[in-house]
Short mmCIF file of C-alpha atoms and ligand atoms in Angstrom, two decimals:
data_model
loop_
_atom_site.label_atom_id
_atom_site.label_comp_id
_atom_site.label_asym_id
_atom_site.label_seq_id
_atom_site.Cartn_x
_atom_site.Cartn_y
_atom_site.Cartn_z
CA MET J 1 -96.88 -27.46 -57.78
CA ILE J 2 -97.39 -28.07 -54.03
CA SER J 3 -98.05 -24.75 -52.32
CA TYR J 4 -96.74 -23.97 -48.79
CA PRO J 5 -97.75 -21.11 -46.50
CA VAL J 6 -94.10 -19.97 -46.37
CA SER J 7 -91.33 -20.70 -48.89
CA PHE J 8 -87.68 -19.74 -48.30
CA VAL J 9 -86.23 -18.99 -51.73
CA GLY J 10 -82.53 -18.81 -52.67
CA LEU J 11 -81.75 -15.90 -54.99
CA PRO J 12 -78.75 -15.24 -57.31
CA ILE J 13 -75.44 -14.18 -55.72
CA GLY J 14 -74.57 -11.96 -58.68
CA ASN J 15 -75.73 -13.42 -61.97
CA ARG J 16 -79.45 -12.79 -62.38
CA GLU J 17 -79.78 -15.81 -64.68
CA ASP J 18 -79.09 -18.08 -61.68
CA ILE J 19 -82.73 -18.44 -60.66
CA THR J 20 -84.88 -21.53 -60.98
CA ARG J 21 -88.24 -21.73 -62.71
CA ARG J 22 -89.71 -22.97 -59.44
CA ALA J 23 -88.31 -19.97 -57.54
CA LEU J 24 -90.00 -17.58 -59.99
CA ALA J 25 -93.28 -19.55 -59.88
CA VAL J 26 -93.32 -19.58 -56.05
CA ILE J 27 -92.62 -15.83 -55.84
CA GLU J 28 -95.30 -15.18 -58.47
CA ASP J 29 -97.76 -17.29 -56.44
CA ALA J 30 -97.00 -15.56 -53.09
CA ASP J 31 -99.27 -12.88 -51.60
CA CYS J 32 -96.25 -11.12 -50.13
CA VAL J 33 -92.44 -11.29 -50.40
CA CYS J 34 -90.37 -10.84 -47.21
CA CYS J 35 -86.98 -9.36 -48.00
CA GLU J 36 -84.04 -7.54 -46.39
CA ASP J 37 -84.15 -4.44 -48.56
CA THR J 38 -87.39 -3.66 -50.37
CA ARG J 39 -85.61 -1.46 -52.96
CA ASN J 40 -83.08 -4.18 -53.91
CA THR J 41 -85.68 -6.91 -54.10
CA GLY J 42 -88.17 -4.68 -55.92
CA ARG J 43 -85.53 -4.01 -58.60
CA LEU J 44 -84.62 -7.71 -58.91
CA LEU J 45 -88.26 -8.82 -59.17
CA ALA J 46 -88.92 -6.12 -61.78
CA HIS J 47 -86.09 -7.66 -63.84
CA TYR J 48 -88.11 -10.91 -63.85
CA GLY J 49 -91.34 -9.02 -64.65
CA ILE J 50 -92.80 -9.64 -61.15
CA SER J 51 -94.50 -7.04 -58.97
CA LYS J 52 -95.50 -8.05 -55.42
CA PRO J 53 -96.22 -6.46 -52.06
CA LEU J 54 -92.87 -6.44 -50.18
CA LEU J 55 -92.37 -6.67 -46.42
CA SER J 56 -88.98 -5.84 -44.91
CA LEU J 57 -87.42 -8.45 -42.62
CA HIS J 58 -83.91 -7.61 -41.51
CA GLU J 59 -81.70 -7.86 -38.43
CA HIS J 60 -83.25 -4.74 -36.83
CA ASN J 61 -86.94 -5.80 -37.04
CA GLU J 62 -86.53 -9.58 -37.27
CA ARG J 63 -88.05 -10.52 -33.91
CA ALA J 64 -91.35 -8.65 -34.40
CA ARG J 65 -91.61 -9.43 -38.10
CA CYS J 66 -91.22 -13.18 -37.57
CA VAL J 67 -94.20 -13.19 -35.20
CA GLU J 68 -96.21 -11.11 -37.71
CA VAL J 69 -95.34 -13.36 -40.68
CA ALA J 70 -96.11 -16.56 -38.74
CA GLN J 71 -99.50 -15.16 -37.66
CA ARG J 72 -100.41 -13.93 -41.13
CA ALA J 73 -99.29 -17.24 -42.71
CA ALA J 74 -101.39 -19.15 -40.15
CA GLY J 75 -104.31 -16.94 -41.25
CA GLY J 76 -103.96 -18.05 -44.88
CA GLU J 77 -101.53 -15.61 -46.56
CA LYS J 78 -98.75 -17.08 -48.67
CA PHE J 79 -95.19 -15.75 -48.21
CA ALA J 80 -91.97 -16.07 -50.19
CA VAL J 81 -88.93 -15.23 -48.05
CA VAL J 82 -85.76 -14.00 -49.75
CA THR J 83 -82.63 -12.06 -48.81
CA ASP J 84 -80.47 -9.70 -50.85
CA ALA J 85 -78.44 -12.61 -52.24
CA GLY J 86 -78.08 -16.37 -51.86
CA MET J 87 -79.79 -18.61 -49.34
CA PRO J 88 -81.89 -17.13 -46.53
CA GLY J 89 -80.50 -18.19 -43.14
CA VAL J 90 -76.86 -18.46 -44.32
CA SER J 91 -75.24 -15.37 -42.73
CA ASP J 92 -78.60 -13.71 -43.46
CA PRO J 93 -82.04 -13.52 -41.79
CA GLY J 94 -84.05 -16.75 -41.87
CA TYR J 95 -83.14 -18.84 -38.83
CA ARG J 96 -85.44 -17.00 -36.43
CA LEU J 97 -88.40 -17.21 -38.81
CA VAL J 98 -87.93 -20.96 -39.25
CA HIS J 99 -88.12 -21.29 -35.44
CA GLU J 100 -91.21 -19.11 -35.19
CA LEU J 101 -92.97 -21.13 -37.90
CA GLN J 102 -92.09 -24.38 -36.11
CA LYS J 103 -93.38 -22.93 -32.84
CA CYS J 104 -96.68 -21.89 -34.45
CA GLY J 105 -97.07 -25.13 -36.42
CA VAL J 106 -96.97 -23.30 -39.78
CA ASP J 107 -95.76 -25.44 -42.67
CA TYR J 108 -92.84 -24.18 -44.76
CA THR J 109 -90.44 -25.33 -47.44
CA VAL J 110 -86.99 -24.32 -48.69
CA LEU J 111 -86.18 -23.94 -52.38
CA PRO J 112 -82.49 -24.67 -52.97
CA GLY J 113 -80.61 -21.89 -54.70
CA PRO J 114 -77.24 -20.20 -55.11
CA CYS J 115 -75.01 -20.00 -52.06
CA ALA J 116 -71.53 -18.43 -51.98
CA VAL J 117 -70.17 -21.07 -49.54
CA VAL J 118 -70.85 -24.08 -51.71
CA THR J 119 -70.02 -22.37 -54.99
CA ALA J 120 -66.63 -21.24 -53.63
CA LEU J 121 -65.91 -24.68 -52.14
CA VAL J 122 -66.42 -26.53 -55.41
CA GLY J 123 -64.49 -23.96 -57.47
CA SER J 124 -61.58 -23.70 -55.02
CA GLY J 125 -60.13 -27.11 -55.80
CA LEU J 126 -59.75 -27.74 -52.06
CA PRO J 127 -61.23 -31.00 -50.71
CA CYS J 128 -65.05 -30.93 -50.69
CA ASP J 129 -65.60 -34.27 -48.92
CA ALA J 130 -65.76 -32.56 -45.52
CA PHE J 131 -65.94 -28.86 -44.78
CA TYR J 132 -66.70 -26.37 -42.02
CA PHE J 133 -68.43 -23.02 -42.58
CA GLY J 134 -67.69 -20.36 -39.95
CA GLY J 135 -69.76 -17.43 -41.28
CA PHE J 136 -68.13 -13.97 -41.21
CA LEU J 137 -64.64 -13.85 -39.67
CA PRO J 138 -64.47 -11.74 -36.47
CA VAL J 139 -63.58 -8.09 -37.04
CA LYS J 140 -61.20 -7.90 -34.06
CA SER J 141 -57.73 -9.19 -34.82
CA GLY J 142 -57.29 -11.22 -31.58
CA LYS J 143 -60.53 -13.17 -32.05
CA ARG J 144 -59.84 -13.59 -35.77
CA GLN J 145 -56.42 -15.10 -35.07
CA ARG J 146 -57.97 -17.65 -32.73
CA VAL J 147 -60.47 -18.61 -35.43
CA LEU J 148 -57.67 -18.93 -38.00
CA GLN J 149 -55.64 -21.07 -35.60
CA ASN J 150 -58.62 -23.41 -35.22
CA ALA J 151 -59.01 -23.57 -39.01
CA LEU J 152 -55.41 -24.72 -39.33
CA GLN J 153 -56.15 -27.63 -37.00
CA ALA J 154 -59.59 -28.57 -38.32
CA GLY J 155 -58.51 -31.30 -40.74
CA CYS J 156 -61.07 -30.24 -43.35
CA THR J 157 -61.67 -27.25 -45.63
CA CYS J 158 -62.72 -24.23 -43.55
CA ILE J 159 -64.76 -21.51 -45.21
CA TYR J 160 -65.41 -17.92 -44.07
CA TYR J 161 -67.01 -14.79 -45.45
CA GLU J 162 -64.60 -11.85 -45.27
CA SER J 163 -64.74 -8.15 -46.09
CA PRO J 164 -62.57 -6.81 -48.95
CA TYR J 165 -61.33 -4.15 -46.47
CA ARG J 166 -59.85 -6.78 -44.11
CA ILE J 167 -58.81 -9.62 -46.43
CA ALA J 168 -55.18 -8.42 -46.83
CA ALA J 169 -54.71 -8.21 -43.04
CA THR J 170 -56.38 -11.59 -42.56
CA LEU J 171 -54.14 -13.27 -45.14
CA ALA J 172 -51.08 -11.69 -43.48
CA GLU J 173 -52.21 -13.10 -40.10
CA LEU J 174 -52.78 -16.51 -41.65
CA ALA J 175 -49.37 -16.47 -43.34
CA ALA J 176 -47.74 -15.62 -40.00
CA LEU J 177 -49.44 -18.67 -38.43
CA ASP J 178 -48.72 -21.08 -41.31
CA PRO J 179 -47.13 -19.74 -44.52
CA ASP J 180 -47.68 -23.08 -46.30
CA ALA J 181 -51.41 -23.43 -45.59
CA ARG J 182 -53.41 -24.00 -48.76
CA VAL J 183 -55.71 -21.05 -49.35
CA CYS J 184 -58.24 -19.84 -51.89
CA VAL J 185 -60.00 -16.48 -52.08
CA ALA J 186 -63.09 -16.83 -54.29
CA ARG J 187 -64.05 -13.36 -55.49
CA GLU J 188 -67.08 -11.94 -57.32
CA LEU J 189 -68.56 -15.40 -57.92
CA THR J 190 -70.95 -15.70 -60.89
CA LYS J 191 -70.16 -12.09 -61.89
CA LEU J 192 -68.13 -10.62 -64.77
CA HIS J 193 -64.91 -10.47 -62.74
CA GLU J 194 -65.20 -13.87 -61.02
CA THR J 195 -61.71 -14.90 -59.88
CA TYR J 196 -60.25 -17.72 -57.78
CA HIS J 197 -56.96 -16.70 -56.14
CA ARG J 198 -55.24 -19.95 -55.18
CA GLY J 199 -51.91 -20.58 -53.47
CA THR J 200 -50.18 -20.82 -50.13
CA ALA J 201 -51.04 -18.36 -47.38
CA ALA J 202 -47.67 -16.63 -47.94
CA GLU J 203 -48.29 -16.30 -51.72
CA LEU J 204 -51.79 -14.89 -51.30
CA ALA J 205 -50.75 -12.55 -48.49
CA ALA J 206 -48.06 -11.09 -50.80
CA ASP J 207 -50.52 -10.84 -53.73
CA PHE J 208 -53.25 -9.09 -51.69
CA ALA J 209 -50.70 -6.75 -50.05
CA ALA J 210 -49.49 -5.67 -53.50
CA HIS J 211 -52.92 -5.55 -55.22
CA PRO J 212 -55.93 -4.44 -53.17
CA HIS J 213 -58.51 -6.74 -54.84
CA LYS J 214 -62.10 -5.58 -54.46
CA GLY J 215 -65.54 -7.17 -54.45
CA GLU J 216 -67.35 -9.83 -52.47
CA MET J 217 -65.15 -12.66 -51.26
CA VAL J 218 -65.03 -16.04 -49.61
CA LEU J 219 -61.88 -17.31 -47.85
CA LEU J 220 -61.12 -21.04 -47.87
CA ILE J 221 -58.33 -22.70 -45.87
CA ASN J 222 -57.04 -26.26 -45.78
CA VAL J 223 -53.76 -27.61 -44.50
CA ALA J 224 -54.39 -31.30 -44.17
CA LYS J 225 -53.85 -33.63 -47.10
CA THR J 226 -56.96 -35.80 -47.24
CA PRO J 227 -57.63 -39.14 -48.96
CA ARG J 228 -59.32 -37.17 -51.78
CA ASP J 229 -55.99 -35.44 -52.53
CA GLU J 230 -54.33 -38.82 -52.98
CA GLU J 231 -57.12 -39.82 -55.44
CA CYS J 232 -56.24 -36.82 -57.63
CA ASN J 233 -52.51 -37.56 -57.81
N1 SAM S 1 -76.90 -15.71 -47.91
C1 SAM S 1 -75.71 -15.54 -48.72
C2 SAM S 1 -75.27 -16.90 -49.29
O1 SAM S 1 -76.09 -17.82 -49.31
O2 SAM S 1 -74.14 -17.03 -49.73
C3 SAM S 1 -74.59 -14.85 -47.97
C4 SAM S 1 -74.95 -13.48 -47.47
S1 SAM S 1 -73.69 -12.67 -46.56
C5 SAM S 1 -74.60 -11.33 -45.89
C6 SAM S 1 -72.76 -11.84 -47.80
C7 SAM S 1 -71.34 -12.40 -47.94
O3 SAM S 1 -71.38 -13.59 -48.75
C8 SAM S 1 -70.40 -11.47 -48.69
O4 SAM S 1 -69.81 -10.53 -47.80
C9 SAM S 1 -69.36 -12.44 -49.23
O5 SAM S 1 -68.43 -12.82 -48.24
C10 SAM S 1 -70.25 -13.64 -49.60
N2 SAM S 1 -70.72 -13.53 -50.99
C11 SAM S 1 -71.97 -13.25 -51.41
N3 SAM S 1 -72.02 -13.21 -52.76
C12 SAM S 1 -70.77 -13.47 -53.20
C13 SAM S 1 -70.16 -13.56 -54.48
N4 SAM S 1 -70.87 -13.35 -55.58
N5 SAM S 1 -68.84 -13.84 -54.55
C14 SAM S 1 -68.11 -14.05 -53.43
N6 SAM S 1 -68.63 -13.97 -52.19
C15 SAM S 1 -69.94 -13.69 -52.07
#
């Protein structure tokens, strides 16, 4: 196995079996694991029978920690970088550290792993040939409506992370803009209660208004019929 000073490692988004043999080997081989929450990651690693020194790297200490990790890696320590779930850097810390490593000339690699965006896209049944990922939807209604308006004109599948506390309001806003838009809410992916809610914006707005569904969710929107749709007919 080629060994890098720093390895970014994708972790499960719910189902602990979704981890590669290489991910476990790289974490086992590291001198230190950088993670968002040392308690969460400590528990997960214990499940795999791994015990490692943990170093917190989260949005509040990211700037200083990235400099520290790059310097220590340049000095010969090996790091595995993980987040609480999924791929580092995707709506999670990672981007800044990649830049710092590039700046310092420290070699790194990325181990592919679970990611809620791609899992939801494939399961949604909406076209996967072209897609746009917009991260978390804005919390403020005015900004969110502008983002939703753009999604309705994008001409490809648009994907957003959304809070279970706002999803009903977001679907209502979307239905007001275009009741016939094709929508999917992918909920609790890879977990016991994994569910894909599929339908028009109006149908899903009515469903979520009547039943306050809980859990982690991804919102997918597509209005345009694409050549891939024709292939499936
Ligand atoms: N880095 C992660 C990834 O690669 O998917 C995303 C981290 S972001 C802080 C967390 C958000 O991702 C959640 O609020 C939710 O929108 C989405 N998410 C994470 N796990 C999920 C799951 N099992 N099912 C549905 N959505 C999930």
